[in-house]
Coordinates of C-alpha atoms in Angstrom, one line a residue:
M1090 CA 0.0 0.0 0.0
T1091 CA 1.1 3.6 -0.6
D1092 CA -0.3 6.5 1.4
R1093 CA -1.3 10.0 0.4
F1094 CA -2.8 12.9 2.3
L1095 CA -6.0 14.7 1.3
V1096 CA -5.8 18.3 2.5
A1097 CA -8.8 20.6 2.5
G1098 CA -8.1 24.3 2.4
G1099 CA -9.7 27.0 4.4
A1100 CA -9.2 26.0 8.0
R1101 CA -7.7 28.4 10.5
L1102 CA -5.3 26.4 12.8
V1103 CA -6.1 27.1 16.4
G1104 CA -5.0 25.2 19.6
E1105 CA -2.1 23.7 21.4
V1106 CA 0.3 21.0 20.1
G1107 CA 3.2 19.2 21.8
V1108 CA 6.6 18.5 20.3
G1109 CA 8.6 15.4 20.9
G1110 CA 12.3 14.7 20.7
A1111 CA 14.3 16.1 17.8
K1112 CA 14.8 13.9 14.7
N1113 CA 18.1 15.6 14.0
S1114 CA 19.3 14.7 17.5
V1115 CA 17.9 11.2 18.4
L1116 CA 19.5 9.4 15.5
K1117 CA 23.0 10.7 16.4
L1118 CA 22.4 9.9 20.1
M1119 CA 21.5 6.3 19.1
A1120 CA 24.8 6.1 17.1
A1121 CA 26.8 7.5 20.1
A1122 CA 25.6 4.5 22.2
L1123 CA 28.1 2.5 20.1
L1124 CA 30.9 4.2 22.1
V1125 CA 30.2 2.2 25.3
E1126 CA 29.7 -1.4 26.2
G1127 CA 26.4 -1.9 28.1
T1128 CA 23.0 -0.4 28.0
T1129 CA 22.3 3.3 27.1
T1130 CA 18.8 4.6 27.5
I1131 CA 17.4 7.5 25.5
T1132 CA 14.1 9.1 26.5
N1133 CA 11.7 11.5 24.7
A1134 CA 12.5 9.7 21.4
P1135 CA 10.1 10.8 18.6
D1136 CA 7.7 8.3 17.1
I1137 CA 9.1 8.6 13.5
L1138 CA 10.1 6.1 10.9
D1139 CA 13.8 6.9 11.1
V1140 CA 14.1 5.7 14.7
P1141 CA 13.3 2.0 13.9
L1142 CA 15.5 2.4 10.8
M1143 CA 18.4 3.4 13.0
A1144 CA 17.6 0.6 15.3
D1145 CA 18.0 -1.8 12.4
V1146 CA 21.4 -0.4 11.6
L1147 CA 22.5 -0.9 15.2
R1148 CA 21.1 -4.4 15.3
G1149 CA 23.1 -5.2 12.2
L1150 CA 26.2 -4.1 14.2
G1151 CA 25.4 -6.7 17.0
C1152 CA 23.4 -4.4 19.3
E1153 CA 20.2 -5.2 21.1
V1154 CA 17.7 -2.4 20.6
E1155 CA 14.3 -2.1 22.4
I1156 CA 11.8 0.7 21.6
A1157 CA 9.0 1.1 24.1
G1158 CA 7.0 4.3 23.6
D1159 CA 9.4 7.2 23.7
V1160 CA 12.2 5.2 25.3
V1161 CA 15.0 3.5 23.3
R1162 CA 17.3 1.1 25.1
I1163 CA 20.5 0.1 23.3
T1164 CA 22.7 -2.6 24.6
V1165 CA 26.1 -2.7 22.9
P1166 CA 28.4 -5.8 23.1
A1167 CA 32.0 -5.8 24.1
E1168 CA 33.0 -6.2 20.5
P1169 CA 30.4 -4.7 18.1
K1170 CA 30.6 -5.5 14.4
H1171 CA 32.3 -2.9 12.2
Q1172 CA 30.4 -3.3 9.0
A1173 CA 27.0 -1.5 8.7
D1174 CA 24.3 -3.3 6.8
F1175 CA 24.0 -1.9 3.2
A1176 CA 20.2 -2.3 3.0
A1177 CA 19.6 -0.5 6.3
V1178 CA 22.1 2.3 5.7
R1179 CA 20.9 3.3 2.2
Q1180 CA 17.5 4.2 3.5
F1181 CA 18.4 7.4 5.3
R1182 CA 21.2 9.9 5.5
A1183 CA 21.8 10.0 9.3
S1184 CA 23.0 6.4 9.2
V1185 CA 26.4 7.7 8.3
C1186 CA 26.8 9.0 11.9
V1187 CA 27.8 5.4 13.0
L1188 CA 31.1 6.0 11.2
G1189 CA 32.9 8.0 13.9
P1190 CA 31.8 5.8 16.8
L1191 CA 32.8 2.6 15.0
V1192 CA 36.3 3.9 14.2
A1193 CA 36.6 4.9 17.9
R1194 CA 35.4 1.6 19.3
C1195 CA 36.5 -0.9 16.7
R1196 CA 39.3 1.0 15.0
R1197 CA 37.6 -0.1 11.7
A1198 CA 34.4 0.9 10.0
V1199 CA 32.7 -0.1 6.7
V1200 CA 29.6 2.1 6.1
A1201 CA 27.7 2.2 2.8
L1202 CA 27.2 5.6 1.3
P1203 CA 23.9 6.7 2.8
G1204 CA 20.6 7.4 1.1
G1205 CA 18.0 9.9 2.4
D1206 CA 16.3 13.1 1.1
A1207 CA 16.9 14.3 -2.4
I1208 CA 18.0 17.8 -1.5
G1209 CA 21.4 18.1 -3.1
S1210 CA 25.0 17.0 -2.9
R1211 CA 26.1 16.1 0.6
P1212 CA 29.6 14.5 0.2
L1213 CA 31.5 12.9 3.0
D1214 CA 34.8 14.6 2.2
M1215 CA 35.0 16.5 5.5
H1216 CA 34.1 13.4 7.5
Q1217 CA 36.9 11.5 6.0
A1218 CA 39.4 14.4 6.2
G1219 CA 38.7 14.8 9.9
L1220 CA 39.2 11.1 10.6
R1221 CA 42.5 11.1 8.6
L1222 CA 43.8 13.9 10.8
L1223 CA 42.9 11.8 13.9
G1224 CA 45.1 9.0 12.5
A1225 CA 42.7 6.9 10.4
H1226 CA 43.0 5.8 6.8
S1227 CA 39.8 6.4 5.0
E1228 CA 38.7 5.9 1.4
I1229 CA 35.6 5.0 -0.7
Q1230 CA 35.6 1.3 -1.8
H1231 CA 32.8 -0.2 -3.8
G1232 CA 30.2 2.3 -2.6
C1233 CA 31.3 2.2 1.0
V1234 CA 33.3 4.4 3.3
V1235 CA 36.1 2.3 4.7
A1236 CA 38.1 3.7 7.6
E1237 CA 40.6 2.0 9.8
A1238 CA 43.2 3.0 12.4
T1239 CA 45.8 1.4 14.6
T1240 CA 45.4 4.2 17.1
L1241 CA 43.6 7.6 17.1
H1242 CA 45.3 10.7 18.3
G1243 CA 44.3 14.3 19.0
A1244 CA 44.5 16.8 16.2
N1245 CA 43.7 20.4 15.2
I1246 CA 40.9 20.2 12.6
R1247 CA 39.3 23.1 10.8
L1248 CA 36.2 22.4 8.8
A1249 CA 35.8 24.2 5.5
F1250 CA 32.0 24.5 6.3
P1251 CA 30.3 24.1 9.7
S1252 CA 28.9 20.7 8.6
V1253 CA 26.6 19.1 11.2
G1254 CA 27.4 15.6 10.2
A1255 CA 31.1 16.1 9.9
T1256 CA 31.2 17.8 13.3
E1257 CA 29.3 14.8 14.9
N1258 CA 31.4 12.1 13.4
I1259 CA 34.7 13.8 14.2
L1260 CA 33.5 14.6 17.7
M1261 CA 32.4 11.0 18.4
A1262 CA 35.8 9.7 17.2
A1263 CA 37.8 12.2 19.1
V1264 CA 36.3 11.5 22.6
L1265 CA 38.2 8.1 22.6
A1266 CA 41.3 9.4 20.9
D1267 CA 44.6 9.9 22.7
G1268 CA 45.3 13.6 23.5
V1269 CA 43.5 16.8 22.7
T1270 CA 41.4 17.5 19.6
V1271 CA 40.3 21.0 18.6
I1272 CA 37.5 21.3 16.0
D1273 CA 37.4 24.8 14.5
N1274 CA 34.4 26.1 12.5
A1275 CA 32.3 23.4 14.2
A1276 CA 28.5 23.3 13.7
R1277 CA 26.7 25.1 16.6
E1278 CA 23.2 23.6 16.2
P1279 CA 21.3 22.7 19.4
E1280 CA 21.4 19.1 18.3
I1281 CA 25.2 19.3 18.5
M1282 CA 24.9 20.6 22.0
D1283 CA 22.5 17.8 22.8
L1284 CA 25.1 15.2 21.6
C1285 CA 27.8 16.9 23.6
S1286 CA 25.6 16.8 26.7
M1287 CA 25.0 13.0 26.3
L1288 CA 28.7 12.4 25.7
A1289 CA 29.6 14.4 28.8
S1290 CA 27.2 12.3 30.9
M1291 CA 29.1 9.2 29.5
G1292 CA 32.4 10.7 30.8
A1293 CA 33.7 12.6 27.7
Q1294 CA 35.6 15.8 28.3
I1295 CA 34.4 18.5 25.9
A1296 CA 34.9 22.3 26.2
G1297 CA 33.4 25.1 24.1
V1298 CA 29.9 23.5 23.7
G1299 CA 27.6 25.9 21.8
T1300 CA 30.5 27.7 20.2
S1301 CA 32.3 27.2 16.9
T1302 CA 35.4 25.7 18.6
L1303 CA 35.1 22.4 20.4
T1304 CA 38.0 21.2 22.4
V1305 CA 38.0 17.5 23.3
Q1306 CA 40.3 15.8 25.8
G1307 CA 40.2 12.1 24.9
V1308 CA 39.5 9.5 27.5
R1309 CA 40.2 5.8 27.7
R1310 CA 36.6 4.7 28.2
L1311 CA 33.1 5.9 28.6
T1312 CA 30.2 4.5 30.6
P1313 CA 26.5 4.0 29.7
T1314 CA 24.0 6.8 30.5
V1315 CA 20.4 7.9 30.5
H1316 CA 19.7 10.9 28.3
R1317 CA 16.6 12.9 27.3
V1318 CA 16.4 14.2 23.7
I1319 CA 15.8 17.9 23.3
G1320 CA 12.6 19.1 21.7
D1321 CA 12.4 19.2 17.9
R1322 CA 12.7 22.9 16.9
I1323 CA 12.0 22.1 13.2
V1324 CA 8.7 20.4 14.0
A1325 CA 7.8 23.3 16.4
A1326 CA 8.5 25.8 13.7
T1327 CA 6.4 23.9 11.2
W1328 CA 3.3 24.2 13.4
A1329 CA 4.1 27.9 14.0
I1330 CA 4.5 28.7 10.3
C1331 CA 1.3 26.7 9.4
G1332 CA -0.5 28.8 12.0
V1333 CA 0.8 32.0 10.6
A1334 CA -0.1 31.0 7.0
T1335 CA -3.7 30.2 8.0
C1336 CA -4.1 33.4 10.2
G1337 CA -4.3 31.1 13.2
D1338 CA -3.5 31.0 16.9
V1339 CA -1.1 28.1 17.7
T1340 CA 0.6 27.3 21.0
V1341 CA 3.6 24.9 20.8
K1342 CA 4.9 23.1 23.9
G1343 CA 7.9 20.9 24.5
V1344 CA 10.6 23.0 22.9
D1345 CA 13.2 25.7 23.9
Y1346 CA 12.1 28.8 22.0
R1347 CA 15.6 30.1 22.2
H1348 CA 16.6 27.5 19.6
L1349 CA 14.2 29.4 17.1
G1350 CA 15.3 33.0 17.6
V1351 CA 15.7 33.9 13.9
V1352 CA 12.6 32.0 12.9
L1353 CA 10.4 33.7 15.5
D1354 CA 11.9 37.1 14.5
K1355 CA 10.8 36.4 10.9
L1356 CA 7.3 35.5 12.0
R1357 CA 7.1 38.8 13.9
A1358 CA 8.2 40.6 10.8
A1359 CA 5.4 38.9 8.9
G1360 CA 2.9 40.4 11.4
S1361 CA 2.6 37.7 14.0
E1362 CA 2.2 38.2 17.7
V1363 CA 4.8 35.9 19.4
T1364 CA 4.9 35.2 23.1
T1365 CA 7.4 32.9 24.7
A1366 CA 7.3 30.6 27.8
P1367 CA 9.9 28.3 29.4
D1368 CA 8.4 25.3 27.6
G1369 CA 7.4 26.8 24.3
F1370 CA 5.8 29.7 22.6
R1371 CA 2.5 31.0 21.0
V1372 CA 2.0 32.7 17.6
V1373 CA -1.2 34.6 16.7
Q1374 CA -1.7 36.0 13.2
R1375 CA -4.7 38.3 12.7
Q1376 CA -4.3 39.3 9.1
R1377 CA -2.7 38.1 5.9
P1378 CA 1.0 37.7 6.4
T1379 CA 3.4 40.3 5.2
A1380 CA 6.2 39.2 2.8
V1381 CA 9.5 38.7 4.5
N1382 CA 12.8 37.7 2.8
F1383 CA 14.6 34.5 4.0
A1384 CA 18.2 33.3 3.6
T1385 CA 19.1 29.9 4.9
L1386 CA 22.4 29.6 7.0
P1387 CA 23.9 27.3 9.5
Y1388 CA 22.7 27.8 13.1
P1389 CA 22.0 30.3 14.5
G1390 CA 20.7 31.4 11.0
F1391 CA 17.4 30.5 9.4
P1392 CA 17.4 26.6 9.1
T1393 CA 17.5 25.1 5.6
D1394 CA 15.0 22.5 6.8
L1395 CA 12.4 25.3 7.0
Q1396 CA 13.0 26.7 3.6
P1397 CA 10.0 24.8 2.0
L1398 CA 7.8 26.1 4.8
A1399 CA 9.1 29.6 4.2
I1400 CA 8.2 29.3 0.5
G1401 CA 4.8 28.0 1.4
L1402 CA 4.2 31.1 3.6
A1403 CA 5.6 33.4 0.9
S1404 CA 3.2 32.0 -1.7
I1405 CA 0.2 33.6 0.1
A1406 CA 1.9 36.6 1.7
N1407 CA 1.1 40.2 0.9
G1408 CA 4.0 41.2 -1.4
S1409 CA 7.1 39.6 -2.9
T1410 CA 9.6 37.5 -1.1
M1411 CA 13.2 36.5 -2.0
I1412 CA 14.4 33.2 -0.6
T1413 CA 18.1 32.4 -0.8
E1414 CA 19.3 28.8 -0.2
N1415 CA 22.9 28.8 1.0
V1416 CA 23.1 25.1 2.3
F1417 CA 21.5 22.5 -0.1
E1418 CA 21.3 23.4 -3.8
A1419 CA 18.6 21.0 -4.8
R1420 CA 16.0 22.1 -2.3
F1421 CA 14.3 24.3 -4.9
R1422 CA 12.9 21.3 -6.7
F1423 CA 10.0 21.8 -4.3
V1424 CA 9.1 25.0 -6.1
E1425 CA 8.0 23.1 -9.1
E1426 CA 5.3 21.4 -7.0
M1427 CA 4.3 24.7 -5.5
M1428 CA 3.7 26.0 -9.0
R1429 CA 1.2 23.2 -9.6
L1430 CA -0.7 24.7 -6.8
G1431 CA -0.8 28.2 -8.4
A1432 CA 2.2 29.7 -6.6
D1433 CA 3.8 32.6 -8.6
A1434 CA 7.4 31.6 -8.1
R1435 CA 10.6 31.6 -10.1
T1436 CA 14.1 30.3 -9.3
D1437 CA 17.5 31.4 -10.5
G1438 CA 20.5 29.5 -9.1
H1439 CA 20.2 29.6 -5.3
H1440 CA 17.6 32.3 -5.3
A1441 CA 13.8 32.0 -5.5
V1442 CA 11.4 34.9 -5.9
V1443 CA 7.8 34.3 -4.8
R1444 CA 5.0 36.8 -5.4
G1445 CA 2.2 36.2 -3.0
V1446 CA -1.3 35.5 -4.2
P1447 CA -4.5 35.6 -2.0
R1448 CA -5.1 31.9 -2.3
L1449 CA -3.6 28.8 -4.0
S1450 CA -5.5 26.2 -6.1
S1451 CA -5.6 22.5 -5.3
A1452 CA -3.8 19.9 -7.4
P1453 CA -2.0 16.6 -7.0
V1454 CA 1.6 17.1 -5.7
W1455 CA 4.5 14.9 -4.8
S1456 CA 6.9 15.1 -1.8
S1457 CA 10.6 14.9 -2.6
D1458 CA 11.8 15.0 1.1
I1459 CA 10.5 15.4 4.6
R1460 CA 10.3 19.2 4.7
A1461 CA 9.0 19.5 1.2
G1462 CA 6.2 17.2 2.2
A1463 CA 5.3 19.4 5.1
G1464 CA 5.5 22.5 2.9
L1465 CA 3.1 21.0 0.4
V1466 CA 0.6 20.3 3.2
L1467 CA 0.9 23.9 4.3
A1468 CA 0.2 24.9 0.8
G1469 CA -2.9 22.7 0.7
L1470 CA -4.2 24.4 3.9
V1471 CA -4.3 27.7 2.0
A1472 CA -5.6 26.4 -1.3
D1473 CA -9.1 26.0 -2.5
G1474 CA -10.6 22.5 -2.8
I1475 CA -8.8 19.3 -1.9
T1476 CA -5.0 19.0 -2.4
E1477 CA -3.6 15.5 -2.8
V1478 CA 0.0 15.1 -1.4
H1479 CA 1.7 11.9 -2.5
D1480 CA 4.8 10.1 -1.2
V1481 CA 4.0 11.0 2.4
Y1482 CA 6.3 8.4 3.8
H1483 CA 8.8 11.2 3.7
I1484 CA 6.7 13.1 6.2
D1485 CA 6.5 10.0 8.4
R1486 CA 10.3 10.0 8.6
G1487 CA 10.3 13.4 10.4
Y1488 CA 6.9 14.2 12.0
P1489 CA 5.3 12.0 14.7
Q1490 CA 1.5 11.7 14.4
F1491 CA 1.5 14.4 11.7
V1492 CA -2.2 13.9 10.7
E1493 CA -3.4 13.6 14.2
N1494 CA -1.6 16.9 15.2
M1495 CA -3.0 18.7 12.2
Q1496 CA -6.5 17.6 13.1
R1497 CA -5.9 18.6 16.7
L1498 CA -5.3 22.1 15.4
G1499 CA -8.4 22.1 13.3
A1500 CA -7.0 21.2 9.9
D1501 CA -8.9 18.9 7.6
V1502 CA -6.2 16.5 6.7
R1503 CA -6.8 12.8 6.1
R1504 CA -4.5 9.8 5.3
V1505 CA -5.7 7.5 2.4
S1506 CA -4.1 4.2 1.6
D1507 CA -4.1 3.0 -2.0
P1508 CA -2.8 -0.1 -3.8
D1509 CA 0.8 0.4 -4.7

């Protein structure tokens, strides 16, 4: 069976919605469990497709993984396997984050080049370069990253770009290396800070957390821990932007609003009333949103994951919006689907110009990645008639109980299963 969403336009989103653990954090935390023998427990794990996929990757490495509600327990043997299963790894991008932990624990790793969202080139050059500076030999062989080392030693590593994935892999390898490792131009995302917090609770020594320079004093061994995943800022912002687009009133709970500073500032500029609380925030939009320009940047800039939602908002805003994509070059393929819905949009290189119209028109559209799928549902909420969104398994990979939460806020969104 293959599923699609039917989205009826015209509803104003109103109400309160909770946010679970961050997709962009939990998968890396699960991989970090490989660094220790014994059982690591992760709580507040989101109910998304990628969590059991990562569990399959870990089971293929010899781990026992139990998922019970929002709790994931990972038991790692004294000698985990070093070769990640090809069939499991190719299904999603985050699987590559087992590379660093395997090199640290096993001194050898074979990880198939990962699959995932079709949003542009995401090479592993910086991952490999960092591991080489730590003393590993790394190359691509037959579609796999192969890395091995006799010993790992501290190094000074400067990333050409603050890559989240490269920062994570290098960090997880460095915590068990001999000596001091300094990672300059490191990614600063809250999910990196969450990983550092879990590693510290295992016994890792990391300084500079939250800055662009991480200093790691390697230790001989780590111990199992219990760690709670931070709230998902991207899911939280999705509900907020959908609320603004529909002139709604949405309260989001379970997230640190400080992780969304630039996003909430943009919504204020669009005419929203934004109030914050220790466990979330509220957005109220009383009139048609005002056009606001967006440029995606690494944290603390505007997240590339929210670019499709920004385009959806721009499509019905009052005025013209320029969106600049500085992270993933292929994310603009989403614009073609928006044009099916009547959006007045044009792209040129890494820029898109969107002239807002009062309302979009319904049509069948296809998701190309997690966030594009969410953006198309947003577009359906502000279109006339019924919009069919296909390939919604992408949305399932990143949004727990997506339809149920939409319905809780008053949206008319239904899941339909069809013969494949």
